[in-house]
Coordinates of C-alpha atoms in Angstrom, one line a residue:
X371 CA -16.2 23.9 -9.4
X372 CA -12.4 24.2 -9.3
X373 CA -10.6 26.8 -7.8
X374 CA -6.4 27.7 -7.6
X375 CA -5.5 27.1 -4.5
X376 CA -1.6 26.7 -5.7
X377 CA -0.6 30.0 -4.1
X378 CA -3.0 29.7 -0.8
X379 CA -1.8 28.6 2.5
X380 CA -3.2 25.1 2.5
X381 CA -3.0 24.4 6.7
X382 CA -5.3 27.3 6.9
X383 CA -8.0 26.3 4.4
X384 CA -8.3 23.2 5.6
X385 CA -8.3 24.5 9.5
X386 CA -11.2 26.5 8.5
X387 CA -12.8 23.7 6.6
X388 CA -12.4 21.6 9.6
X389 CA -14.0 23.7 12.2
X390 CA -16.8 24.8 10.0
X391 CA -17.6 20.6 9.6
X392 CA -17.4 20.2 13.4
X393 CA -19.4 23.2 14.4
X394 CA -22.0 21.4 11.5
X395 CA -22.1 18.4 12.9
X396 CA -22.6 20.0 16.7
X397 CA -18.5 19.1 17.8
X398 CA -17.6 21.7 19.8
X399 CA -13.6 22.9 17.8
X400 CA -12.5 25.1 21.1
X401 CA -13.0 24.7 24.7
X402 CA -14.9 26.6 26.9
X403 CA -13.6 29.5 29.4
X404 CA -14.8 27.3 32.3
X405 CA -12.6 24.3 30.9
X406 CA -10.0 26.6 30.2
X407 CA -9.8 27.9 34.1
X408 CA -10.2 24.6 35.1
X409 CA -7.3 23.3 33.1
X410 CA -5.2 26.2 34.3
X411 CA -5.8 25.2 37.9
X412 CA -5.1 21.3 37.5
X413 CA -1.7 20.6 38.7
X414 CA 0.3 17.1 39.2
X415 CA 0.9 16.7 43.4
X416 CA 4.4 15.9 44.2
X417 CA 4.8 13.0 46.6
X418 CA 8.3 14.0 48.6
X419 CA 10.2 12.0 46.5
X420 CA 8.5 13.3 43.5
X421 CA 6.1 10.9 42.4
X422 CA 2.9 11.7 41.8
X423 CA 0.7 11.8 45.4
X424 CA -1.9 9.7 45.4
X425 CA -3.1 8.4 49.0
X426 CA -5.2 5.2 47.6
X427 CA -4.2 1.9 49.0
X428 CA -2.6 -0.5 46.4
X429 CA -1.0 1.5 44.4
X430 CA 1.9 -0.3 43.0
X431 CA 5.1 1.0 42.0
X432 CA 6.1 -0.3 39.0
X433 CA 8.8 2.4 37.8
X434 CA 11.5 0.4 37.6
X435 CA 10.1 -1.8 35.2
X436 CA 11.6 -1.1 31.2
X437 CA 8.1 0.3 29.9
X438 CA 8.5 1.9 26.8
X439 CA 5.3 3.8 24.2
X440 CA 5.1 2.8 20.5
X441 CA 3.4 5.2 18.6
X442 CA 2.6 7.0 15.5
X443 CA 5.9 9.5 14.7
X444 CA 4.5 13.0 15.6
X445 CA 2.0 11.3 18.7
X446 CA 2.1 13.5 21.8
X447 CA -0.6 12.5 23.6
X448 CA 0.6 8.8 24.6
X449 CA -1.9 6.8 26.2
X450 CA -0.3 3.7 27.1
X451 CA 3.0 1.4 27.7
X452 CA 4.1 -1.7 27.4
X453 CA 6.8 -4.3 29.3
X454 CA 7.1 -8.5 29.0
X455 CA 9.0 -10.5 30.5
X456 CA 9.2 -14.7 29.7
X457 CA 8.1 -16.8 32.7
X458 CA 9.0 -20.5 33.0
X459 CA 7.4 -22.9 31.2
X460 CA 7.2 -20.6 28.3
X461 CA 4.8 -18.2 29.6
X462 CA 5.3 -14.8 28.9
X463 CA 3.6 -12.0 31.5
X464 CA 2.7 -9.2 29.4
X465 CA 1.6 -5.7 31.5
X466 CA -0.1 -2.5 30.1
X467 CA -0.1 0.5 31.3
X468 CA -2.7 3.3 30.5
X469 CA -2.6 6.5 31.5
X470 CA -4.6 7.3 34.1
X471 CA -6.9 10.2 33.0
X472 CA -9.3 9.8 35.3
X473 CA -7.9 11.2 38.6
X474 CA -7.7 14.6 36.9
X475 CA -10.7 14.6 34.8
X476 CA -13.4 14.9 37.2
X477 CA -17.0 13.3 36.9
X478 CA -19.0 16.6 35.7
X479 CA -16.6 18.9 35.3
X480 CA -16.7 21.5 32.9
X481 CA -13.5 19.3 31.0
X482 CA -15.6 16.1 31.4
X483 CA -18.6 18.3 29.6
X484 CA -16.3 19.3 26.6
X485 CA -15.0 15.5 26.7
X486 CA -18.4 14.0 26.8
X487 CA -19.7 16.4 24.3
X488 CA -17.0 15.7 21.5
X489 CA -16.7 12.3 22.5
X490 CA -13.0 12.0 20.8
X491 CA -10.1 14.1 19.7
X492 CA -10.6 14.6 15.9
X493 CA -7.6 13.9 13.1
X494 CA -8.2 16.2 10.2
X495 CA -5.7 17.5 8.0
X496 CA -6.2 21.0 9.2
X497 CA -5.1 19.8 12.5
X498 CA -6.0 18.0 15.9
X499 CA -8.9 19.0 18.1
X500 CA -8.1 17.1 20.9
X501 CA -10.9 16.0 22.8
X502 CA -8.9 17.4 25.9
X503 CA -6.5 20.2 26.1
X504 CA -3.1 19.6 25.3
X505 CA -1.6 21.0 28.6
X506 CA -3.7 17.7 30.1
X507 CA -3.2 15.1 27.1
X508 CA 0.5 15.5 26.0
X509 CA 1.4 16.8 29.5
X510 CA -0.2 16.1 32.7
X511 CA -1.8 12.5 31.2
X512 CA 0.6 11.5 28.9
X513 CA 3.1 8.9 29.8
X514 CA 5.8 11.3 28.5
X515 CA 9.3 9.9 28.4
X516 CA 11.2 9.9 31.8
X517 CA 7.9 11.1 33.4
X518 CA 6.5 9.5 36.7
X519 CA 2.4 9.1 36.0
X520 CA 0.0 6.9 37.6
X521 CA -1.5 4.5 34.7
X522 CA -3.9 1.8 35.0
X523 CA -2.2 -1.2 34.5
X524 CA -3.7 -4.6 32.4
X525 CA -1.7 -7.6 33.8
X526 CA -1.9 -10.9 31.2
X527 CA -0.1 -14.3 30.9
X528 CA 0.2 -15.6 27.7
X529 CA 1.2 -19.2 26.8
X530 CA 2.8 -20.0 24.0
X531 CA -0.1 -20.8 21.7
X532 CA -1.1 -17.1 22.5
X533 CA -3.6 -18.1 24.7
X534 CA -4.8 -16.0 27.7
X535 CA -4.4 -18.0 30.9
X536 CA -4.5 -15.0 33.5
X537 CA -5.2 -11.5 34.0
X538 CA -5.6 -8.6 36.5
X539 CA -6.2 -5.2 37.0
X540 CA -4.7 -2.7 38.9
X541 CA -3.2 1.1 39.8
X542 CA 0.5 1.9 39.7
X543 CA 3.1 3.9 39.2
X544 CA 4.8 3.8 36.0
X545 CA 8.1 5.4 33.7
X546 CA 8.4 5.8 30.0
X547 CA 11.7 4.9 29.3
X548 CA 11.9 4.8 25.5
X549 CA 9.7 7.1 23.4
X550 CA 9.4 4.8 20.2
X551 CA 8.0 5.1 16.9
X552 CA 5.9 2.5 14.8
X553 CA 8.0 3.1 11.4
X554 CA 10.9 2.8 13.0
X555 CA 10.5 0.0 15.2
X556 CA 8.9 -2.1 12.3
X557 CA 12.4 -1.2 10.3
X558 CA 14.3 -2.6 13.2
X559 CA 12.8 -5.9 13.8
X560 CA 12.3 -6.5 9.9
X561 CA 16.7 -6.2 10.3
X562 CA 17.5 -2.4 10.3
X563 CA 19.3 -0.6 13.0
X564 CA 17.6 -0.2 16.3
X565 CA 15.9 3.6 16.6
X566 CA 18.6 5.8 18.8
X567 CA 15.6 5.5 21.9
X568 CA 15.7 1.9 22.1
X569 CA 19.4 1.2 21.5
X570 CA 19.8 3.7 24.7
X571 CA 17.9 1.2 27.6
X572 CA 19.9 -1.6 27.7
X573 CA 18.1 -4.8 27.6
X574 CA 15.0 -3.2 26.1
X575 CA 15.3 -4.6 22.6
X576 CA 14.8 -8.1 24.3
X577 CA 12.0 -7.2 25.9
X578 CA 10.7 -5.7 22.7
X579 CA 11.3 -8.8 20.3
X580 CA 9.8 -10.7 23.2
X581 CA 6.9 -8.4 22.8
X582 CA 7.2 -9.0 19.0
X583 CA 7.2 -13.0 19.3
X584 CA 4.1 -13.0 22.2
X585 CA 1.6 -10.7 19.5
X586 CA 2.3 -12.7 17.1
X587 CA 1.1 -16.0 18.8
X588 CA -2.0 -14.2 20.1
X589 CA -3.0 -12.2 16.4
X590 CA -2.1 -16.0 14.9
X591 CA -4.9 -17.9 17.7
X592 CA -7.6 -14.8 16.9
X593 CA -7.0 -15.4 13.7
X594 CA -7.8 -19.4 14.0
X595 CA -10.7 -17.9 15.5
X596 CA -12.2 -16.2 12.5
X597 CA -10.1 -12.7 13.5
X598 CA -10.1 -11.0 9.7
X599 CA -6.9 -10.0 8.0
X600 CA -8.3 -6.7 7.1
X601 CA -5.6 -4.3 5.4
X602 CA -6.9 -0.8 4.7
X603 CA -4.1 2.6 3.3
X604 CA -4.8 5.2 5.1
X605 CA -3.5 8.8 3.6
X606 CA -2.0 11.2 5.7
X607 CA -1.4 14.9 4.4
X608 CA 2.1 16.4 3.7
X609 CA 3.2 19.6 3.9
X610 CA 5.9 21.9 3.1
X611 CA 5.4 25.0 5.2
X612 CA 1.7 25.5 5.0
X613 CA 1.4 23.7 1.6
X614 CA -0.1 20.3 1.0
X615 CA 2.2 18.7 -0.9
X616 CA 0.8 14.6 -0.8
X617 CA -0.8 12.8 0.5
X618 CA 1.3 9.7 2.1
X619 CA 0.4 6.1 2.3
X620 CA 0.2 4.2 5.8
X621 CA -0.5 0.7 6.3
X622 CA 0.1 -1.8 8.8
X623 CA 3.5 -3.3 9.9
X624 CA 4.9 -5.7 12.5
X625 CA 5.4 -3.2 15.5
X626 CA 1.7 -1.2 14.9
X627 CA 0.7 -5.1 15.4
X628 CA 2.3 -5.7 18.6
X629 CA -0.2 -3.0 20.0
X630 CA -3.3 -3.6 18.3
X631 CA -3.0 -6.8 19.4
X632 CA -2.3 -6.2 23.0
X633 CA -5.0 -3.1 23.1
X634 CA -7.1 -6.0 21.7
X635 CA -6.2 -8.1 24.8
X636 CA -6.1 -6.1 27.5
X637 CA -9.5 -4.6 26.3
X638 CA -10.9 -7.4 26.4
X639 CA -9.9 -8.2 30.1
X640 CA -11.0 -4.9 31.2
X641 CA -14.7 -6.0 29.9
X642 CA -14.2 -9.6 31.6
X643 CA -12.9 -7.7 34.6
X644 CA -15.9 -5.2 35.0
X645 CA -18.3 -7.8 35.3
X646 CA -16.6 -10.4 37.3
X647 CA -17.0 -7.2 39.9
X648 CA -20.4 -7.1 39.2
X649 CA -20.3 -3.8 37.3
X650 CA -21.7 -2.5 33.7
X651 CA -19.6 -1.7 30.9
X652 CA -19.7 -0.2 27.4
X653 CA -18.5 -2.7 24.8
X654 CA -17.6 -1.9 21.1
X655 CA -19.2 -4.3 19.4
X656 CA -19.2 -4.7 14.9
X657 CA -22.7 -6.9 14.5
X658 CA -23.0 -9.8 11.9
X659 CA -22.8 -7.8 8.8
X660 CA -25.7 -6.9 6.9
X661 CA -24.8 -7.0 3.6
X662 CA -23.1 -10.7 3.7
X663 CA -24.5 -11.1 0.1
X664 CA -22.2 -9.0 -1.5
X665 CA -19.5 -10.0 0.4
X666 CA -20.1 -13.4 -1.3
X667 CA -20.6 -12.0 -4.6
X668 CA -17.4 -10.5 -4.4
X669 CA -15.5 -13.4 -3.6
X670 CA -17.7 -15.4 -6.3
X671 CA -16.0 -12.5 -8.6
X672 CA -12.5 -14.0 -7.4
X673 CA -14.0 -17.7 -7.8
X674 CA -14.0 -18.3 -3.8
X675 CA -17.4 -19.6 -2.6
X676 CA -18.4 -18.3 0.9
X677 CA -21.4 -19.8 2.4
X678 CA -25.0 -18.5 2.6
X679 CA -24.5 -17.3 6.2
X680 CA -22.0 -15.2 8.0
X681 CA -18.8 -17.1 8.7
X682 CA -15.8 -15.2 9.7
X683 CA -13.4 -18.1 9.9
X684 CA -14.0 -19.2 5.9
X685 CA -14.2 -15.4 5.5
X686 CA -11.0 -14.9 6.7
X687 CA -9.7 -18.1 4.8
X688 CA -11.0 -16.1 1.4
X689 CA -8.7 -12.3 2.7
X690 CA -5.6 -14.8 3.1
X691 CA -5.6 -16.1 0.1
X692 CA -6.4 -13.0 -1.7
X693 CA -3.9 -11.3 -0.2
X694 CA -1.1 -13.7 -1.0
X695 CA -2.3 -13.4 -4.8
X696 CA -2.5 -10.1 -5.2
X697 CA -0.8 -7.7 -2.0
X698 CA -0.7 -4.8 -3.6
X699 CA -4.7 -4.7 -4.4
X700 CA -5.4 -6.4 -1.6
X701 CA -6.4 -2.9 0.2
X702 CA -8.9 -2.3 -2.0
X703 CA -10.3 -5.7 -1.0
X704 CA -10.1 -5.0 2.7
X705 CA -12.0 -1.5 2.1
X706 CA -14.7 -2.9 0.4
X707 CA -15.3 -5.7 2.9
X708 CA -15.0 -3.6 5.6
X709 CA -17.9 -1.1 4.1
X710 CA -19.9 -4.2 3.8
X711 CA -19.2 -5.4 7.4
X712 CA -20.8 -2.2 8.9
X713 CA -19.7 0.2 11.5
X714 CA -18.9 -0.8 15.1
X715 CA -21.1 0.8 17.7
X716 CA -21.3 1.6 21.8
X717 CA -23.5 -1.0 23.9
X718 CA -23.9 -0.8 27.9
X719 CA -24.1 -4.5 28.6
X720 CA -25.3 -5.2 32.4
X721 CA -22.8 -7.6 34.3
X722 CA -23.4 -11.8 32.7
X723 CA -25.3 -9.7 29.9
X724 CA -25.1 -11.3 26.1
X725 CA -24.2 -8.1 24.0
X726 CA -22.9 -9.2 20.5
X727 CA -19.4 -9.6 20.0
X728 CA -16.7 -7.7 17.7
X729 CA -17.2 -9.7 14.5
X730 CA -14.1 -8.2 12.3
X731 CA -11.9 -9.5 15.5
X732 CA -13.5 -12.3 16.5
X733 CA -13.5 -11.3 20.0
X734 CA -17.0 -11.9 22.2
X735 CA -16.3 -9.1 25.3
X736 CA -14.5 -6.2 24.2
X737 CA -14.3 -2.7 25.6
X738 CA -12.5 0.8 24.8
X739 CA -10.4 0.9 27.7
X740 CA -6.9 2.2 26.4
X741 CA -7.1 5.2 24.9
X742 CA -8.6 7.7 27.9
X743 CA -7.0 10.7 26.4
X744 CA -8.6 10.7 23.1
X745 CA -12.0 8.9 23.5
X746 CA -14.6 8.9 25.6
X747 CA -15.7 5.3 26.3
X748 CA -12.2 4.6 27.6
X749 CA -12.7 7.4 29.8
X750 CA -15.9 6.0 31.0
X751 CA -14.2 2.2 31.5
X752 CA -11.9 3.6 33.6
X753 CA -13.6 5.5 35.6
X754 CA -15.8 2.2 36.0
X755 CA -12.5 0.3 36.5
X756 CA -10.9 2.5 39.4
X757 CA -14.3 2.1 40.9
X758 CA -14.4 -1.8 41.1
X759 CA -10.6 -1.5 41.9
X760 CA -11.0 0.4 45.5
X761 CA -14.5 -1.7 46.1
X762 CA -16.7 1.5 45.4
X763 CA -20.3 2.1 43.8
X764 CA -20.4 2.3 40.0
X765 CA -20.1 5.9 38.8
X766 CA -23.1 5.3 36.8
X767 CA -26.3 4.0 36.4
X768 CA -27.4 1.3 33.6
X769 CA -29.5 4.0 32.3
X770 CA -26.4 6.6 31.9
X771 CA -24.6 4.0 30.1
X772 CA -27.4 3.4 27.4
X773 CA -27.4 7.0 27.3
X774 CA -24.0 7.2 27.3
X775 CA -23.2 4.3 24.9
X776 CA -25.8 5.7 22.0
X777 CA -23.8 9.1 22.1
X778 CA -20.6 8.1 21.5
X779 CA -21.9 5.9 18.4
X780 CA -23.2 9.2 17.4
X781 CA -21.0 11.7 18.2
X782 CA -17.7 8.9 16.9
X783 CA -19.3 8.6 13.9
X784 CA -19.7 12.7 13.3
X785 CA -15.7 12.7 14.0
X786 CA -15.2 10.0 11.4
X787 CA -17.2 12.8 9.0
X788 CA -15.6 15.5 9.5
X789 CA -12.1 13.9 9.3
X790 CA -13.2 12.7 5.8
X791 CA -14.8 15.7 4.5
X792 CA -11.4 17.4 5.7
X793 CA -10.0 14.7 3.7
X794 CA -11.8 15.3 0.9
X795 CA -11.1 18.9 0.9
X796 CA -7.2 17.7 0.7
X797 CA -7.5 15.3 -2.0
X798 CA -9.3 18.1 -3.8
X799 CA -6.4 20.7 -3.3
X800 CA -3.6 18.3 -4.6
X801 CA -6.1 17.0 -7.6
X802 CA -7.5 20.8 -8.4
X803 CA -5.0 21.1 -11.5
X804 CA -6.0 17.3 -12.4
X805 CA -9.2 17.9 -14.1
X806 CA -10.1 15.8 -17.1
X807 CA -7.1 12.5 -16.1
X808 CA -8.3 9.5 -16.1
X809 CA -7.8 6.9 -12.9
X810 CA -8.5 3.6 -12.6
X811 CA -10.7 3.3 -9.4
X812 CA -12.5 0.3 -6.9
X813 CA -16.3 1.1 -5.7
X814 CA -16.4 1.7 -1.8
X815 CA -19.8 2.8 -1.6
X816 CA -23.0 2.1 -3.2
X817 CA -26.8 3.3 -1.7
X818 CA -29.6 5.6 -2.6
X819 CA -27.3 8.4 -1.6
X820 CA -24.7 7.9 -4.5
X821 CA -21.6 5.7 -5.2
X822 CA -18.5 6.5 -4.5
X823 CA -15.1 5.5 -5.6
X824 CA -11.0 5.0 -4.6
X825 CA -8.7 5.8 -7.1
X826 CA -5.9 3.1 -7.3
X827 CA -2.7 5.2 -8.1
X828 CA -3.6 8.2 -5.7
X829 CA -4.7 7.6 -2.1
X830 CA -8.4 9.6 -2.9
X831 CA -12.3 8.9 -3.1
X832 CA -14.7 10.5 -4.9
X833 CA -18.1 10.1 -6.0
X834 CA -19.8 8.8 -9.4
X835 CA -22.1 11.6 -11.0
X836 CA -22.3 9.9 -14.1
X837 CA -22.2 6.1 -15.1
X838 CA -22.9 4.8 -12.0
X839 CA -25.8 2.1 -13.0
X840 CA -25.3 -0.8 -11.8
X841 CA -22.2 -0.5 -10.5
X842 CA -21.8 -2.3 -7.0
X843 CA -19.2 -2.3 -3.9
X844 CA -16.3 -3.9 -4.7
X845 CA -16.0 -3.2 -8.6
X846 CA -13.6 -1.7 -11.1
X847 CA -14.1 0.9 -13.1
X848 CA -12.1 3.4 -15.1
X849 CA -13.0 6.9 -14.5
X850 CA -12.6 10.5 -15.0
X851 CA -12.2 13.7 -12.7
X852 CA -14.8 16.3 -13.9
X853 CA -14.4 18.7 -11.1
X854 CA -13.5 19.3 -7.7
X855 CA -14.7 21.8 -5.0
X856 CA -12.4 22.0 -2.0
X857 CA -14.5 23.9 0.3
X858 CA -16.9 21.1 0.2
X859 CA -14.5 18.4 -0.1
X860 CA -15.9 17.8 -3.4
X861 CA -14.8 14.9 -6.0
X862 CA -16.7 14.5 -9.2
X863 CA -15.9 11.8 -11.5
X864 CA -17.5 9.9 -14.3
X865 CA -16.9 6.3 -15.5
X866 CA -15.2 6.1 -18.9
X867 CA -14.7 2.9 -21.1
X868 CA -11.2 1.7 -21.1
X869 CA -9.4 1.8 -24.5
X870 CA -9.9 -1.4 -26.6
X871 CA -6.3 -3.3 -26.7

């Protein structure tokens, strides 16, 4: 069913859209009058040389220290710093800093409730519903720029393989003193001109390439370690005004690597951390994939042989090699690997427990710990952490982790819905006058339930009503837009034979 949107305003649609798919999939889209009175009562204590009060023992003060954020363009709600400095011997000690959510999200509260509830702010192209209100995620939480905040702070030393050969855990206080942006970072250390932000702290862009040179030696050991070189696009809507006008590629570059990479390590010493004290934790582990059949038949496709059981390392040997020969489909590869892989999921694992690793990272103890302000789980660690810090009980029991654990699986992967269905409903707008072109497409998805599709030349997935026999994740197939319905995020397409040359 297609419908002219052309002359609609497109934000509100798709807000509508988006908090109709929440309120379907039980996410609650607005808070609730007793979050919102406590929100308005929450208030940062001033210290009398205005830091922020806090009268625990060990606090450190690490202000003076050039931390600076790297983050998506338009991000407000900025969980975490970063600062390096090289050590002799070639040691580099690498400190993160993540906001510290916990001292004014209280255990029970009515903003805890909404939190636990929602489980995670979600991204949708009709907007953000934060999974805390913005007064306490871009404000009172977030490590704004020039802003004195307490932050939980990972300490790591790095040798110069990458390796880990320290860590530590601890509270301070902390100051953003660059507000920097992925794009423009990655620009600058590929030889453009340094953003305005960083070119304004001296010394920083040191401290930056330093950063630059240390993630690279710890992504290259995970990656001797069977860590998979997984490249997905992700489409982000456009607008002009309150019309969709694209929807814009994003993939990976050099400075969104420098943080996944420490995120990667200082969750992982969170999880090492917790039960060296003796203490539970909720790990995010990605199980040995299922369908590791088709994963072999699609590099048998490619003439790569894979062996009969899971192997990340030759895996990983196969994605580097595929992506040398062929970058710009490589993508498509990494998507349908990744569908085969299977979702990650929440596990409380008891202190010395044996929880399954990460398999996509190749990463045995690994947390959520660094992202307090827009998921739950990290909430959780650190509440956990600031526990095992001062030498108090665990805030929970091992019971009210399992709980705990198997409803953020569920209520994350109701988020991930909703953000596609909004996504869908956006491809559908911009495609609406499209009906009857013909795409050439990669299968994502193939069950019971249907087969679905990417188009190649615009960043969009559909699903296969007609002509999907025997068609399998990972294929190609040239297809054909029948119809589109945008207020259920629909994409109809059929396969069509390609022209005879």
């Amino acid at each position: 069913m297609a419908m002219d949107s052309s002359s609609h305003n497109h934000r509100a649609i798709l807000e509508h859209i988006a908090r109709r798919a929440m309120l379907d999939r039980g996410l609650l889209p607005d808070f609730s009058a007793a979050a919102l009175a406590e929100l308005g009562q929450l208030q940062l204590p001033a210290a009398g040389d205005g830091r922020p009060a806090d009268a625990s023992p060990g606090i450190r003060d690490l202000r003076n220290l050039l931390w600076a954020s790297i983050d998506n363009d338009d991000s407000r709600d900025l969980d975490q710093l970063t600062v390096a400095e090289a050590m002799p011997g070639g040691d580099v000690r690498l400190l993160v800093a993540v906001a510290d959510v916990a001292s004014l999200v209280a255990k029970g509260s009515a903003l805890d409730e909404h939190a636990r509830h929602n489980t995670t702010s979600v991204y949708t192209a009709g907007g953000i519903f934060p999974m805390l209100p913005e007064r306490l995620s871009t404000d009172l939480t977030s490590l704004n720029p020039e802003e004195e905040r307490l932050a939980l702070v990972v300490e790591m030393v790095i040798d110069s393989s990458g390796a880990l050969r320290n860590s530590d855990l601890y509270r301070a206080r902390v100051t953003n003193h660059a507000k920097l942006a992925y794009n423009s970072v990655a620009a600058w250390l590929d030889g453009g001109s340094p953003p305005e932000a960083l070119a304004a702290v001296k010394g920083l862009d040191e401290i930056l390439r330093l950063q630059d040179r240390t993630a690279q030696s710890m992504k290259r050991l995970r990656h001797v370690h069977g860590a998979l070189s997984l490249e997905t696009i992700e489409a982000k809507a456009v607008f002009d005004g309150d019309q969709l006008r694209a929807l814009d590629l994003e993939g990976k570059n050099r400075a969104k690597e420098i943080i996944e990479d420490f995120m990667v390590a200082a969750n992982g010493v969170t999880a090492r951390y917790l039960s060296a004290k003796g203490f539970s934790s909720i790990r995010r582990v990605v199980r040995t994939p299922k369908r590791w059949d088709r994963i072999v038949a699609i590099a048998s496709e490619r003439r790569a042989q894979l062996p009969d059981r899971p192997d990340s390392k030759a895996l990983e040997e196969f994605l580097i090699k595929e992506k040398a020969a062929d970058p710009v489909r490589f993508p498509d590869l990494s998507l349908a690997v990744i569908k085969l892989l299977g979702s990650g999921e929440y596990v409380a694992e008891p202190p010395g427990g044996n929880a399954p690793g990460h398999f996509g990272l190749a990463v045995k103890d690994y947390s959520h710990s660094t992202a307090p302000n827009r998921r739950y789980p990290d909430l959780l660690s650190q509440r956990l952490v600031r526990a095992a810090i001062a030498g108090q009980p665990a805030p929970y029991r091992e019971d009210e982790l399992d709980d705990l654990a198997a409803h953020c699986t569920e209520a994350e992967d109701e988020a991930t819905k909703v953000e596609r269905q909004v996504g869908k409903s956006a491809a559908a707008l911009l495609l609406e006058s499209r009906i009857g072109e013909q795409f050439d497409s990669i299968v994502t998805g193939a069950s019971e339930k249907g087969t679905w599709v990417r188009l190649l030349t615009v960043p969009v997935e559909g699903k296969l009503v007609q002509g999907f026999e025997g068609a399998d994740v990972g294929d190609r197939l040239r297809v054909q837009l029948t119809s589109v319905d945008v207020q259920r995020g629909f994409i109809d397409l059929r396969k069509v034979h390609p022209p005879r040359h």
